[in-house]
PDB file of C-alpha atoms in Angstrom:
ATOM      1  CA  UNK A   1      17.120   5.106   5.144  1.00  0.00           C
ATOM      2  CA  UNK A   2      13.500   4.132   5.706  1.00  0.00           C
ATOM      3  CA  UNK A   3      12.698   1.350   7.564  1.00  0.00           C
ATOM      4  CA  UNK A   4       8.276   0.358   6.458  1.00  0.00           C
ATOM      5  CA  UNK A   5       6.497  -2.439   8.622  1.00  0.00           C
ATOM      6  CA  UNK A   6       3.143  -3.230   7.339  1.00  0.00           C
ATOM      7  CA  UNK A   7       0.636  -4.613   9.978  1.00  0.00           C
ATOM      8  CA  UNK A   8      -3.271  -5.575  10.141  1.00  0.00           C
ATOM      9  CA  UNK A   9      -3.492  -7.823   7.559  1.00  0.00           C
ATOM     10  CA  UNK A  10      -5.592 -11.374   8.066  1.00  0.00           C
ATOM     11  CA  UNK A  11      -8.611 -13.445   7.078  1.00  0.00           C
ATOM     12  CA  UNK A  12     -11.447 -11.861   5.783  1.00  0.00           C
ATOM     13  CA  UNK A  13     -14.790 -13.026   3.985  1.00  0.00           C
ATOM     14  CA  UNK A  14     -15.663 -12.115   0.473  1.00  0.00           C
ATOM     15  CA  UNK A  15     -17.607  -8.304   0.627  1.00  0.00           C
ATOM     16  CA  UNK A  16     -15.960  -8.234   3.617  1.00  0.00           C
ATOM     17  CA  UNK A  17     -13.396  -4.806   4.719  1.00  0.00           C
ATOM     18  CA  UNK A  18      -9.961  -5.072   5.995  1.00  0.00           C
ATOM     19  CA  UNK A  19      -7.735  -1.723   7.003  1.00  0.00           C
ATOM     20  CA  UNK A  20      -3.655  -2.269   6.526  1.00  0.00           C
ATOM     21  CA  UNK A  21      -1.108   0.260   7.703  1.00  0.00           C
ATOM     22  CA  UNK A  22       2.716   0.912   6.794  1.00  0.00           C
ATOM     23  CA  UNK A  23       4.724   2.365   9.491  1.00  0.00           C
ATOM     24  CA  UNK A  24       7.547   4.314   8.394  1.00  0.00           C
ATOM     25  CA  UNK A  25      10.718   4.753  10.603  1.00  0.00           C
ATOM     26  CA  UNK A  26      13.655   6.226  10.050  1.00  0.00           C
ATOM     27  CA  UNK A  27      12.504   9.438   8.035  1.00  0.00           C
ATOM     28  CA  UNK A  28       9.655  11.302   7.730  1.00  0.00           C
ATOM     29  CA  UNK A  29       7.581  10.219   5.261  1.00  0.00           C
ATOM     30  CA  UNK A  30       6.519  13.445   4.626  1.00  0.00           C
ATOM     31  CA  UNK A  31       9.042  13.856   1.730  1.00  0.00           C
ATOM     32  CA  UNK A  32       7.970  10.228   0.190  1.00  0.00           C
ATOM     33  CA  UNK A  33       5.217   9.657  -2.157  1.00  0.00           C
ATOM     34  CA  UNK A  34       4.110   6.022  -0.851  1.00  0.00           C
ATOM     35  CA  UNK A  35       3.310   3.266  -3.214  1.00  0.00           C
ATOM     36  CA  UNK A  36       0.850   0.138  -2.299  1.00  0.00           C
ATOM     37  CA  UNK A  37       1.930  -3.363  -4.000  1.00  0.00           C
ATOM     38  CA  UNK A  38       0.896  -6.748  -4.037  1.00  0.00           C
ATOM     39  CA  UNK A  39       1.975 -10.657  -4.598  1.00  0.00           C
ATOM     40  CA  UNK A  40      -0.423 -13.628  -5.222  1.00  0.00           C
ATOM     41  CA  UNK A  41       1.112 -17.307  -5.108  1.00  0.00           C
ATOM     42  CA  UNK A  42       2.335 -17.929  -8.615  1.00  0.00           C
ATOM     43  CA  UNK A  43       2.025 -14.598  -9.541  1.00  0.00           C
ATOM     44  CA  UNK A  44       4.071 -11.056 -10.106  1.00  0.00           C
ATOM     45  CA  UNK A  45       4.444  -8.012  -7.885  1.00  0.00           C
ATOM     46  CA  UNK A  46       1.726  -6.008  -9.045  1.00  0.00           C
ATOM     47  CA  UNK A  47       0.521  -2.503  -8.348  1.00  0.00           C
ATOM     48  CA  UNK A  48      -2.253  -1.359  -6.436  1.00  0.00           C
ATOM     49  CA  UNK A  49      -1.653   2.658  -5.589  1.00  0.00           C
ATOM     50  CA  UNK A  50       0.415   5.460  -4.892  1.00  0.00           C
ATOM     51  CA  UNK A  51       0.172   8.227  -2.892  1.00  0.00           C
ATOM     52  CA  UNK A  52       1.818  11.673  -3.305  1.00  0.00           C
ATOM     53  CA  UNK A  53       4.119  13.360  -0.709  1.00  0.00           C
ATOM     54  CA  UNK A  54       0.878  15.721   0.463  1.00  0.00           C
ATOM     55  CA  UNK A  55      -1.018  12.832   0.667  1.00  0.00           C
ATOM     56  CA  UNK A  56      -3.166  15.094  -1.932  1.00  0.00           C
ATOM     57  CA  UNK A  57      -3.008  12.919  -5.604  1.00  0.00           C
ATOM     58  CA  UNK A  58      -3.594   9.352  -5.471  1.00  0.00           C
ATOM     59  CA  UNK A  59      -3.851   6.939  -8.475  1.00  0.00           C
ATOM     60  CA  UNK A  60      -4.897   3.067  -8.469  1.00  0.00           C
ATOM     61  CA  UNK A  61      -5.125   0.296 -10.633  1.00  0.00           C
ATOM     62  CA  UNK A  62      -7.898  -0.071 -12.359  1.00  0.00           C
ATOM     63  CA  UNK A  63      -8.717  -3.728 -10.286  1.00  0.00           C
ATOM     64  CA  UNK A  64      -9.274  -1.835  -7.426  1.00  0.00           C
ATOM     65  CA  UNK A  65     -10.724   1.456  -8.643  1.00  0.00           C
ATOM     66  CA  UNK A  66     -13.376   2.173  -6.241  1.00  0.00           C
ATOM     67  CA  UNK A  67     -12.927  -0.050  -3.739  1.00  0.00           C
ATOM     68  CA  UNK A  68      -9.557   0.494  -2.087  1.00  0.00           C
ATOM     69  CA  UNK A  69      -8.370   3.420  -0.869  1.00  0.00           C
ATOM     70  CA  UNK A  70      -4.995   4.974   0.153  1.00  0.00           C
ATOM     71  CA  UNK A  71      -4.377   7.564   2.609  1.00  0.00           C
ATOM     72  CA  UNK A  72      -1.659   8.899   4.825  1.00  0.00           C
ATOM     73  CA  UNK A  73      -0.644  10.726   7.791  1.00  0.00           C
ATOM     74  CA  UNK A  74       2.681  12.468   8.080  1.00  0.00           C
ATOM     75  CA  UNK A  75       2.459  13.466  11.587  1.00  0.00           C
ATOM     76  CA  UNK A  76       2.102  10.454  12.555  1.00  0.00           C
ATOM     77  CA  UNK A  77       4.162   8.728   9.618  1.00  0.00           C
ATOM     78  CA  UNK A  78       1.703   6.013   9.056  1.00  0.00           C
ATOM     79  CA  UNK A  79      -0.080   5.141   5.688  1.00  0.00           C
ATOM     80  CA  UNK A  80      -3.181   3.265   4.930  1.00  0.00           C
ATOM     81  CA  UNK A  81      -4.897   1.288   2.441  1.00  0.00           C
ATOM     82  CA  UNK A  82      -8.605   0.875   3.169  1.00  0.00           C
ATOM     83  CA  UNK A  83     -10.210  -1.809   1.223  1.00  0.00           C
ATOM     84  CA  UNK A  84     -13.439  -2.663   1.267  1.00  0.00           C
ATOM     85  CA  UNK A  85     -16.043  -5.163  -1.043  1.00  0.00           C
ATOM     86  CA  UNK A  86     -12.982  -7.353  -0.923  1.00  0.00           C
ATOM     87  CA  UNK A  87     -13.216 -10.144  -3.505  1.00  0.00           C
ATOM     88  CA  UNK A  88     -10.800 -13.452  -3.090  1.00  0.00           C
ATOM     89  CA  UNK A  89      -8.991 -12.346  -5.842  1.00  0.00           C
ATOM     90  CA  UNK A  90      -7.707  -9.641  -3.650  1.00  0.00           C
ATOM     91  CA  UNK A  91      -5.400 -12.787  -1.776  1.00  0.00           C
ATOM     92  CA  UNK A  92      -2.181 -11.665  -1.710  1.00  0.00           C
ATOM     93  CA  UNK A  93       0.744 -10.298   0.522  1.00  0.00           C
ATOM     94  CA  UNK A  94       0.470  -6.586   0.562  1.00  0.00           C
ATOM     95  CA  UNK A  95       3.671  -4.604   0.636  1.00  0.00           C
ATOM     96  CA  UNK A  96       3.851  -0.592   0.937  1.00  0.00           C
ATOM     97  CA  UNK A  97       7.054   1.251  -0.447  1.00  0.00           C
ATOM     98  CA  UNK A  98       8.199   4.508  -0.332  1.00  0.00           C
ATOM     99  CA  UNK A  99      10.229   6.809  -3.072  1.00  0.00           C
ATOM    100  CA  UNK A 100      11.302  10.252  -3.726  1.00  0.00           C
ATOM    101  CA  UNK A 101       9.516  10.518  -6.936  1.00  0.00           C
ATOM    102  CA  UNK A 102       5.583  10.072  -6.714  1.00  0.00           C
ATOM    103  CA  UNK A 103       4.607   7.055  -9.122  1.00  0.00           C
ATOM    104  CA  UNK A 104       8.020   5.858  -9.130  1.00  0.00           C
ATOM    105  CA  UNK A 105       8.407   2.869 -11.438  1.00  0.00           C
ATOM    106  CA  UNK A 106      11.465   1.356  -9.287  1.00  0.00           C
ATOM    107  CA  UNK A 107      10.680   1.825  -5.251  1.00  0.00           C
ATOM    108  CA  UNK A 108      13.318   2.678  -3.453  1.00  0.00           C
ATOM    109  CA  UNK A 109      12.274   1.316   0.208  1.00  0.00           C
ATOM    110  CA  UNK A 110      10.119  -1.644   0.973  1.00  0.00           C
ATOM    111  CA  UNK A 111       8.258  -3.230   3.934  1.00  0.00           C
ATOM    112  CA  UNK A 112       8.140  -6.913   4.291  1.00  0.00           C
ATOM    113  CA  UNK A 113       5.164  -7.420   4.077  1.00  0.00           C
ATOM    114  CA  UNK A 114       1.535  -8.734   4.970  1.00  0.00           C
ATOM    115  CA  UNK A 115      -0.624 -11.451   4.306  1.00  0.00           C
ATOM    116  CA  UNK A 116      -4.190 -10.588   2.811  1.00  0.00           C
ATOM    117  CA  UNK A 117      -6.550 -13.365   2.064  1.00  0.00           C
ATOM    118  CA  UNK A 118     -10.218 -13.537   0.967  1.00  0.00           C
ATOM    119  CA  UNK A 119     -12.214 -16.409   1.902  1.00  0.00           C
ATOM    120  CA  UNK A 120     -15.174 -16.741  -0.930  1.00  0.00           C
TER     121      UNK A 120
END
């Protein structure tokens, strides 16, 4: 079992940058390729990124291209998602995940959660 907790989310102005991290527990994620996902009010799950086991291939939707960034660190079993020129369409509760398979379609573990939202 892994066992995520996301953390650092909050209230940020339009252009603005916000940092949120994923702590794993449980297992390393060293062996997980990492996934970032997020939920507006009204809206589906959607994805942002993923993040290979090495931390070496990353892939994002095309909304964020550019702006966000995913990274992590296995020693310390913490991943990231920078994100910066944040627009208020980036509102949302941001939820990392982990899997076996790197851009897994189905996620196997999942974090509760953290609030995001862009003031304009």
């Amino acid at each position: 079992q892994v066992q995520l907790v996301e953390s650092g989310g909050g209230l940020v102005q339009a252009g603005g940058s916000l940092r949120v991290s994923c702590a794993a527990s449980g297992r390393s994620i060293s062996n997980y390729a990492m996934g970032w996902f997020r939920q507006a009010p009204g809206k589906e799950r959607e994805l942002v990124g993923g993040i290979s086991w090495s931390g070496r291939s990353t892939y994002y939707a095309d909304s964020v291209k550019g702006r966000f960034t995913i990274s992590k660190d296995n020693a310390k079993n913490l991943v990231y998602l920078q994100m910066n020129s944040l627009k208020p369409e980036d509102t949302a509760v941001y939820y990392c995940a982990a899997d076996r398979q790197y851009g897994s379609s189905s996620y196997k573990y999942w974090g509760q959660g953290t609030q995001v939202t862009v003031s304009s």
